[in-house]
Amino acid sequence: MKLIKAIIRPERLNDVLKALFRAEVRGLTVTRVRGHGGERETEETYRGTTVRMELTDKVMLDIGVSDPFVEPTIEAILSAARTGEVGDGKIFVLPVEKIYRIRTGEEDTAAVTPVVPA
Amino acid sequence: MRRRFICLPALFFLGVPVARAQEAAAAISAPDTAWLLVSTALVLLMTPALAFFYGGLVRAKNALNTMMMSFIALGVAGVLWALLGYSLAFGSGTAWLGDLSMALLSGVGLEASGSIPHLLFMAFQGTFAIITVALISGAVVERMRFPAYVAFVGLWVLFVYAPVCHWVWGGGWLGELGALDFAGGAVVHINAGAAAVAAALFLGPRKDYGRQALLPHHVPFVLLGAGLLWFGWFGFNGGSALASNGTAGLAFVNTLLAPAATLVVWTALDHLRTGKITAVGVATAIVVGLVAVTPAAGFVSPLSALALGALAALPSYFAIQWRARTRFDDSLDVFAAHGLGGITGALLTGVFASAAWNGATDGLLFGNVAQFGIQALSVVAVFAYSGALTFAILKGLSLVMAVRTDDQAERLGLDIVHHGEEAYTDGEGALLLLDEETRPVRVPAPAVSPSMA
């Protein structure tokens, strides 16, 4: 089991979600974040005050997956989030010790297996 | 004929024996009254508009406090104007100050003042007093204690606004000299601009000023405020003809054209300097253009108004660029926008005034050099009096109460400290206190840290 943390451009979020759903990956959490990833800072001017914005808006996805889904998830994000410009983001793959589904108490792989609607 | 514009109120209610005035005073005109009713409402709207203009320019943690500085003027200045201010401004008195003959609205009823009810004239003028003191708040936002500000509003309206208003419009010495101020270049804008300089110097800069980027938290508010100010300004200038006539039409059109020209020149400067045209710049340009045309609106031709608006962009634009690099924290550039805009407008009124349009007075451009000198004198006199008295009022207040916030309040934001409210809160982390658990707390800690919405 892995936790896949992906930091992507906000404007690519819709495409990434589509690609993930196509790969049958459904359990995920989306967070708006700000960070610095080496891209050029933007300058803004408010009357006489000019400021350089060091932080850029990004979206972070947290996706807990069982081992067979690790590669498809990464593939989906890589293909859908890429523009080729600096600032496309990062994917971190973290080991996971334990997963519980709160509703049922199911553990690990059972806890991240999507529920098929009746 | 010139006196008809500059001393209109004084002539009409003080019984100055001018034949035309007495003829006109005989009857209330329905069209004139209708237009002044509308104008008064339009000018009143400018103060909430100013609240949005200023409110958008400050940080989120001070948004409500900044807007409240405008809204509280609607109450305090509105009440004091009726009780005392109107009489001090328009009572006969001396060349320097009115008297208390109309205090508590004594004798201010439905009789004609010119061609409108006297009471309506009082209300129209009251809306000017309200917005003038609210304008000053832009210099003191994010660091002045609200109770001190409320006291300041009351004192300033009585001791600074009313006398200056009397000098120019109430039969005082500047009006007698022939100073041209159609709708308040000196009375409103130079007056507020000078007070802003004094107040900013008295309070000193904000703690974070020059150390952190203090950015506008809601630029769409700034644009909304500027748009509503322009709308209200048609009543401000158009209503200052005190009649539904050709002069009102001229002032109305000039109020359309001058800010348009300022906007064009300002955006050109913006584009040349940075390659971008900023929204805050556009909003500021509109206000500067409106301020500049205010003293001139009924005295100059429409083409002169265009030239006046275009020229007015220059001093204000460069003053704003310069000011941000100094330790002079006139936070929302009240001096650059209103003070300098008013000075430019007042001086250019003395240049562009045209007897062909106003029926009496020419300016420098048409050979009347003296008019320019009178305009310059009015600028200096109003600036000096307003600056000095404002400083004295703040000094006096500081002897009886704290005028500036302490460091902790400035850090937390004045919304929480002075109003117990936040502009933007989603309730996350806020626990519901039931009645028995509620304890009055003077400075409650924020439920969540103030942040941008």
XYZ file of C-alpha atoms in Angstrom:
571
model
C 0.000 0.000 0.000
C 1.194 3.462 -0.824
C 0.103 7.035 -0.204
C 0.563 8.987 -3.397
C 0.913 12.724 -2.812
C 0.817 14.699 -6.025
C 1.287 18.466 -6.268
C -0.098 19.749 -9.547
C -1.214 22.923 -11.320
C -4.760 23.963 -10.335
C -5.700 24.349 -13.988
C -4.750 20.682 -14.667
C -6.921 19.330 -11.840
C -9.915 18.508 -14.019
C -7.802 16.567 -16.507
C -6.009 14.711 -13.726
C -9.321 13.751 -12.111
C -10.623 12.482 -15.448
C -7.495 10.389 -15.985
C -7.673 8.990 -12.455
C -11.314 8.037 -12.795
C -10.510 6.400 -16.147
C -7.882 4.340 -14.280
C -10.561 3.372 -11.738
C -8.910 5.431 -8.978
C -11.658 7.065 -6.971
C -10.586 7.551 -3.357
C -8.728 10.808 -3.110
C -8.476 14.076 -1.192
C -7.846 17.437 -2.859
C -6.248 20.368 -1.016
C -5.452 23.860 -2.252
C -1.860 24.620 -1.313
C 0.798 27.214 -2.066
C 4.437 26.519 -2.623
C 7.627 27.219 -4.481
C 8.918 24.738 -6.979
C 11.556 26.657 -8.878
C 9.270 28.420 -11.321
C 9.728 32.115 -12.083
C 8.108 34.395 -9.501
C 5.406 36.747 -10.738
C 5.441 40.470 -10.049
C 2.335 42.385 -9.019
C 1.858 46.134 -8.680
C -0.632 47.853 -6.393
C -0.392 51.616 -6.908
C 3.197 52.432 -5.940
C 3.904 49.077 -4.325
C 5.494 46.340 -6.404
C 5.744 42.879 -4.875
C 7.178 39.576 -6.046
C 4.915 36.637 -5.352
C 7.276 33.879 -4.177
C 4.537 31.297 -3.694
C 2.422 29.805 -6.424
C -1.047 28.281 -6.091
C -1.032 24.503 -6.443
C -3.386 21.634 -5.750
C -2.298 18.630 -3.691
C -3.876 15.209 -4.165
C -3.635 12.547 -1.464
C -4.456 9.108 -2.809
C -4.180 5.930 -0.754
C -3.889 2.925 -3.094
C -3.255 -0.806 -2.943
C -0.137 -2.057 -4.720
C -1.741 -2.922 -8.108
C -3.028 0.633 -8.410
C 0.270 2.432 -7.722
C 1.527 2.407 -11.314
C -1.809 3.265 -13.033
C -2.288 6.169 -10.593
C 1.175 7.583 -11.268
C 0.728 7.116 -15.023
C -2.593 8.942 -14.955
C -1.164 11.898 -13.066
C 2.011 12.117 -15.148
C 0.091 12.120 -18.397
C -2.668 14.515 -17.392
C -0.742 17.041 -15.288
C 2.157 17.632 -17.669
C 2.418 20.877 -19.658
C 6.178 20.744 -20.150
C 6.695 24.107 -18.434
C 8.512 24.607 -15.130
C 5.990 24.281 -12.295
C 4.134 21.127 -13.345
C 4.599 19.702 -9.849
C 5.806 16.553 -8.117
C 4.558 13.098 -7.196
C 5.683 11.581 -3.903
C 5.099 7.902 -3.180
C 5.045 7.083 0.547
C 4.845 3.714 2.274
C 1.702 3.196 4.336
C 1.601 1.122 7.537
C -2.089 0.666 7.990
C -5.367 1.798 6.450
C -8.844 1.636 8.036
C -12.218 2.412 6.491
C -14.064 4.230 9.255
C -17.573 3.114 8.247
C -16.923 -0.631 8.364
C -13.649 -1.028 10.197
C -12.208 -2.824 7.121
C -8.416 -2.803 6.978
C -5.693 -2.250 4.412
C -6.492 -3.375 0.861
C -10.139 -3.959 1.723
C -10.287 -0.407 3.048
C -9.130 1.167 -0.255
C -11.149 -1.061 -2.563
C -13.914 1.058 -4.055
C -17.404 0.152 -2.949
C -19.540 -0.995 -5.869
C -22.916 0.700 -5.573
C -25.703 -1.805 -5.134
C -23.607 86.720 -11.859
C -20.528 84.941 -10.543
C -21.851 85.413 -7.043
C -24.837 83.375 -8.042
C -22.646 80.299 -8.031
C -20.258 80.896 -5.225
C -22.413 82.589 -2.628
C -25.757 81.201 -3.591
C -26.714 79.903 -0.152
C -25.567 82.995 1.672
C -27.492 85.269 -0.650
C -30.634 83.296 -0.314
C -30.924 82.752 3.349
C -29.139 85.641 4.875
C -31.275 88.234 3.195
C -28.425 89.882 1.328
C -30.230 92.415 -0.796
C -29.754 91.121 -4.285
C -32.782 91.613 -6.443
C -32.484 88.430 -8.415
C -32.029 86.393 -5.271
C -35.196 87.774 -3.750
C -37.176 87.090 -6.879
C -35.976 83.512 -6.967
C -36.528 83.068 -3.269
C -40.170 83.759 -3.685
C -41.057 80.329 -4.947
C -39.981 76.739 -4.567
C -39.487 75.103 -7.930
C -40.709 71.539 -8.255
C -38.091 70.504 -10.872
C -35.265 72.029 -8.832
C -36.516 70.341 -5.671
C -36.829 66.995 -7.451
C -33.276 67.183 -8.741
C -31.903 68.161 -5.326
C -33.788 65.317 -3.656
C -32.156 62.910 -6.096
C -28.761 64.592 -5.777
C -28.824 64.403 -1.998
C -29.474 60.674 -2.160
C -26.713 60.263 -4.764
C -24.184 62.096 -2.602
C -25.179 60.075 0.452
C -24.456 56.881 -1.511
C -20.871 58.061 -2.019
C -19.987 57.386 1.614
C -20.864 53.653 1.536
C -19.143 53.621 -1.875
C -16.054 55.068 -0.227
C -16.306 52.315 2.386
C -15.977 49.721 -0.384
C -13.204 51.668 -2.114
C -11.168 51.944 1.077
C -12.269 48.575 2.477
C -10.915 46.692 -0.517
C -7.557 48.435 -0.274
C -6.668 47.220 3.232
C -5.781 43.796 4.583
C -8.599 41.340 5.339
C -8.107 41.657 9.098
C -8.936 45.391 8.940
C -11.647 45.336 6.287
C -14.616 45.931 8.587
C -12.828 48.557 10.653
C -11.941 50.494 7.516
C -15.480 50.306 6.150
C -16.903 51.269 9.534
C -14.804 54.433 9.499
C -16.930 55.592 6.590
C -20.218 54.246 7.910
C -19.828 55.808 11.374
C -19.475 59.218 9.704
C -22.998 58.776 8.317
C -24.191 58.779 11.921
C -21.886 61.092 13.843
C -21.317 63.738 11.178
C -24.945 63.496 10.061
C -26.278 64.213 13.551
C -23.778 66.949 14.406
C -24.346 68.653 11.071
C -28.037 69.099 11.838
C -27.456 70.123 15.461
C -24.567 72.559 15.061
C -22.488 72.174 11.921
C -24.968 73.599 9.463
C -25.376 76.759 11.492
C -21.616 77.165 11.962
C -21.156 76.806 8.202
C -24.122 78.775 6.870
C -25.149 81.040 9.748
C -24.301 84.691 9.054
C -21.623 85.151 11.755
C -18.365 86.659 10.573
C -16.112 86.194 7.562
C -14.431 83.338 9.435
C -17.248 81.351 10.999
C -21.024 81.209 11.009
C -23.036 81.601 14.188
C -25.494 79.543 16.193
C -28.585 81.239 14.780
C -29.661 78.016 13.053
C -28.398 75.616 15.724
C -30.744 72.665 16.315
C -32.221 73.525 12.902
C -33.882 76.579 14.345
C -35.533 78.433 11.493
C -34.600 75.763 8.969
C -37.923 74.721 7.531
C -39.825 74.360 4.318
C -39.425 77.981 3.262
C -37.580 78.583 0.000
C -33.827 78.749 -0.085
C -33.253 79.783 -3.649
C -35.751 77.577 -5.416
C -35.589 74.584 -3.081
C -36.763 74.055 0.508
C -34.268 75.335 3.043
C -34.357 72.007 4.880
C -33.368 70.154 1.702
C -30.394 72.474 1.220
C -29.294 71.635 4.767
C -29.518 67.914 4.004
C -27.678 68.242 0.686
C -24.853 70.082 2.429
C -24.885 67.525 5.240
C -24.008 64.730 2.823
C -20.902 66.731 1.852
C -19.808 67.080 5.468
C -20.256 63.332 5.986
C -18.135 62.205 3.067
C -15.428 64.796 3.686
C -14.599 63.487 7.140
C -14.895 59.891 5.903
C -12.290 60.652 3.225
C -9.697 61.366 5.917
C -9.998 57.835 7.285
C -7.905 56.543 4.388
C -4.844 58.077 6.012
C -5.328 56.429 9.401
C -6.626 52.937 8.578
C -5.156 49.838 10.206
C -3.805 51.724 13.239
C -6.232 54.290 14.714
C -8.382 53.269 17.676
C -12.037 53.341 16.710
C -13.293 55.275 19.757
C -10.701 57.962 19.086
C -11.743 58.060 15.441
C -15.407 58.543 16.385
C -14.477 61.484 18.602
C -12.272 62.847 15.833
C -15.147 62.728 13.329
C -17.334 64.851 15.589
C -14.691 67.417 16.433
C -13.409 67.701 12.886
C -16.814 68.315 11.341
C -17.462 71.182 13.769
C -14.023 72.768 14.005
C -12.573 72.220 10.549
C -15.281 71.377 8.025
C -17.870 73.918 9.123
C -15.483 76.919 9.163
C -13.911 76.056 5.796
C -17.370 75.525 4.319
C -18.363 78.946 5.689
C -15.310 80.615 4.150
C -16.167 79.393 0.669
C -19.927 78.854 0.498
C -21.413 80.355 3.651
C -20.671 84.009 2.941
C -17.116 83.919 4.329
C -13.971 85.633 3.148
C -12.901 83.260 0.356
C -16.314 83.437 -1.273
C -16.252 87.242 -0.973
C -12.831 87.286 -2.656
C -14.350 85.413 -5.574
C -12.715 82.016 -5.063
C -14.335 79.513 -7.420
C -15.249 76.169 -5.882
C -18.240 74.713 -7.637
C -18.773 71.527 -5.621
C -16.016 71.327 -3.065
C -12.482 71.184 -4.447
C -11.290 73.252 -1.503
C -14.093 72.600 0.978
C -14.087 68.827 0.545
C -10.951 67.537 -1.136
C -8.130 69.902 -0.231
C -9.637 70.055 3.243
C -9.645 66.251 3.599
C -6.249 65.923 1.907
C -4.597 68.348 4.315
C -6.244 66.628 7.275
C -4.962 63.304 5.960
C -1.387 64.598 5.877
C -1.679 65.882 9.439
C -3.299 62.672 10.693
C -0.768 60.391 8.990
C 2.098 62.417 10.436
C 0.486 62.448 13.883
C -0.105 58.685 13.999
C 3.093 57.600 12.289
C 3.340 54.645 9.925
C 1.784 51.231 10.516
C 4.111 48.731 12.212
C 4.384 46.597 9.117
C 4.731 49.559 6.763
C 7.918 49.312 4.734
C 8.652 45.849 6.180
C 5.876 43.746 4.689
C 3.855 43.940 1.517
C 0.544 45.470 2.673
C -1.681 44.487 -0.199
C -5.317 45.246 -1.010
C -7.326 42.237 0.059
C -10.263 42.699 -2.316
C -9.605 44.600 -5.534
C -13.145 44.005 -6.900
C -14.432 46.009 -3.882
C -12.107 48.824 -4.910
C -13.592 48.846 -8.415
C -17.131 48.607 -7.043
C -16.459 51.555 -4.741
C -14.927 53.643 -7.511
C -17.875 52.922 -9.792
C -20.432 53.856 -7.156
C -18.449 56.991 -6.290
C -18.638 58.104 -9.918
C -22.398 57.463 -9.929
C -22.881 59.445 -6.718
C -20.632 62.210 -7.975
C -23.235 63.176 -10.582
C -25.314 64.340 -7.638
C -22.297 65.869 -5.925
C -21.423 68.081 -8.895
C -24.717 68.192 -10.762
C -26.624 68.967 -7.582
C -24.257 71.795 -6.710
C -25.980 73.958 -9.297
C -28.807 73.900 -6.712
C -31.236 73.814 -9.604
C -32.321 71.660 -12.491
C -30.844 73.943 -15.116
C -28.154 74.360 -17.743
C -25.381 74.734 -15.201
C -26.392 71.408 -13.665
C -26.224 69.894 -17.144
C -22.752 71.344 -17.672
C -21.516 70.067 -14.312
C -23.042 66.662 -15.052
C -21.321 66.360 -18.431
C -18.002 67.570 -17.040
C -18.331 64.894 -14.325
C -18.602 62.365 -17.127
C -15.706 63.678 -19.218
C -12.944 64.690 -16.808
C -12.530 61.311 -15.054
C -12.666 59.609 -18.460
C -9.658 61.670 -19.537
C -7.855 60.957 -16.254
C -8.518 57.255 -16.750
C -6.993 57.289 -20.236
C -3.865 59.193 -19.203
C -3.433 57.140 -16.027
C -3.634 53.805 -17.836
C -1.170 55.087 -20.453
C 1.274 55.977 -17.669
C 0.691 52.585 -16.043
C 1.367 50.812 -19.317
C 4.485 52.808 -20.108
C 5.921 52.205 -16.648
C 5.171 48.530 -16.064
C 3.701 47.178 -19.287
C 0.474 46.405 -17.433
C -2.724 48.317 -16.726
C -3.758 47.742 -13.127
C -7.272 47.644 -11.740
C -6.340 49.532 -8.579
C -4.811 52.152 -10.867
C -8.014 52.486 -12.881
C -10.095 52.861 -9.721
C -7.677 55.476 -8.387
C -7.687 57.384 -11.673
C -11.475 57.639 -11.624
C -11.399 59.149 -8.142
C -8.598 61.567 -9.043
C -10.481 62.759 -12.122
C -13.681 63.232 -10.134
C -11.847 65.159 -7.437
C -10.130 67.410 -9.951
C -13.285 68.369 -11.817
C -15.223 69.056 -8.622
C -14.202 72.721 -8.173
C -14.467 73.344 -11.926
C -17.588 71.410 -12.884
C -19.938 74.361 -13.470
C -17.323 76.890 -14.526
C -15.481 75.328 -17.484
C -16.348 74.057 -20.941
C -16.570 70.304 -21.594
C -13.366 70.388 -23.626
C -11.614 72.183 -20.794
C -12.904 69.479 -18.453
C -11.263 66.872 -20.668
C -7.971 68.775 -20.541
C -8.317 69.300 -16.804
C -8.958 65.603 -16.212
C -5.999 64.587 -18.370
C -3.624 67.001 -16.609
C -4.856 65.988 -13.166
C -3.566 62.449 -13.678
C 0.073 63.555 -13.659
C 0.725 64.963 -10.156
C -1.393 62.330 -8.412
C 0.122 59.435 -10.351
C 3.698 60.376 -9.588
C 2.926 61.345 -6.006
C 1.555 57.845 -5.401
C 4.678 56.245 -6.877
C 6.862 58.465 -4.724
C 4.864 58.189 -1.515
C 5.092 54.400 -1.366
C 8.879 54.714 -1.171
C 8.856 57.031 1.838
C 8.076 56.561 5.518
C 5.005 58.789 5.043
C 2.219 56.258 5.544
C -0.800 58.085 4.149
C -2.077 54.536 3.829
C -4.645 54.878 1.061
C -3.101 57.969 -0.562
C -5.718 60.470 0.536
C -3.277 63.303 -0.057
C -2.164 62.096 -3.485
C -5.720 61.430 -4.667
C -7.841 64.062 -2.901
C -5.334 66.659 -1.756
C -3.328 66.878 -4.960
C -6.354 66.182 -7.162
C -8.195 69.001 -5.396
C -5.254 71.390 -5.651
C -4.788 70.642 -9.351
C -8.514 71.069 -9.945
C -8.750 74.306 -7.959
C -5.789 75.847 -9.771
C -6.967 74.677 -13.188
C -10.410 76.122 -12.434
C -8.601 79.452 -12.306
C -7.078 78.632 -15.684
C -10.022 77.168 -17.598
C -12.991 79.095 -16.132
C -14.938 80.555 -19.024
C -17.509 83.333 -18.854
C -19.019 81.937 -22.041
C -20.082 78.867 -20.043
C -20.587 80.137 -16.496
C -21.913 83.540 -17.414
C -19.497 85.629 -15.373
C -15.936 84.641 -14.689
C -12.992 84.005 -16.978
C -9.813 82.273 -15.913
C -6.156 82.680 -16.819
C -6.640 81.166 -20.249
C -9.164 83.880 -21.102
C -7.089 86.737 -19.755
C -8.154 86.915 -16.106
C -4.845 86.374 -14.321
C -6.220 87.490 -10.974
C -8.567 84.512 -10.797
C -5.611 82.142 -10.760
C -4.118 84.054 -7.838
C -7.379 83.871 -5.894
C -7.546 80.132 -6.520
C -3.978 79.692 -5.299
C -4.768 81.687 -2.173
C -7.778 79.496 -1.427
C -5.626 76.370 -1.795
C -2.980 77.655 0.624
C -5.477 78.990 3.159
C -7.602 75.832 3.316
C -4.581 73.544 3.389
C -2.879 75.448 6.195
C -5.993 75.787 8.360
C -7.131 72.200 7.906
C -3.676 70.729 8.459
C -2.991 72.761 11.594
C -6.431 72.287 13.176
C -6.481 68.560 12.415
C -3.138 68.136 14.129
C -4.373 70.156 17.104
C -7.546 68.069 17.400
C -5.579 64.815 17.371
C -3.104 66.215 19.876
C -5.978 67.248 22.135
C -7.609 63.830 21.818
C -4.348 62.111 22.696
C -4.397 63.927 26.047
C -7.667 62.269 27.050
C -7.567 58.920 25.254
C -5.268 56.608 23.326
C -5.507 57.533 19.672
C -3.324 54.815 18.209
C -3.786 51.088 18.697
C -1.233 49.066 20.616
C 1.032 46.621 18.823
C -1.014 43.569 19.698
C -4.204 45.064 18.303
C -2.434 46.056 15.124
C -1.118 42.518 14.770
C -4.497 40.862 15.420
C -6.394 43.267 13.206
C -8.757 46.020 14.265
C -11.865 44.103 13.172
C -11.551 41.688 16.072
C -10.207 44.187 18.588
C -12.644 47.058 18.010
C -15.680 45.382 16.515
C -15.556 41.771 17.737
C -16.220 40.659 14.182
C -14.314 39.337 11.206
C -15.027 40.163 7.588
C -14.364 36.637 6.400
C -14.901 33.681 8.667
C -16.204 30.227 7.860
C -16.936 29.298 11.451
C -14.337 26.532 11.470
C -12.891 26.203 14.947
C -15.529 28.539 16.406
C -17.174 27.042 19.492
C -20.713 28.088 20.342
C -20.788 29.728 23.761
C -24.084 29.315 25.553
C -25.413 32.201 27.654
C -24.077 30.998 31.009
C -20.602 30.534 29.571
C -20.400 33.962 28.011
C -18.081 36.333 29.759
C -17.578 39.869 28.591
C -14.072 40.017 27.204
C -12.615 43.314 26.117
C -10.180 41.926 23.588
C -11.227 38.414 22.622
C -8.701 36.294 20.812
C -9.640 35.394 17.258
C -11.437 32.116 16.701
C -9.275 31.466 13.700
C -6.266 33.449 12.611
C -7.318 36.285 10.323
C -6.671 35.262 6.785
C -7.680 36.154 3.302
C -10.990 34.823 2.154
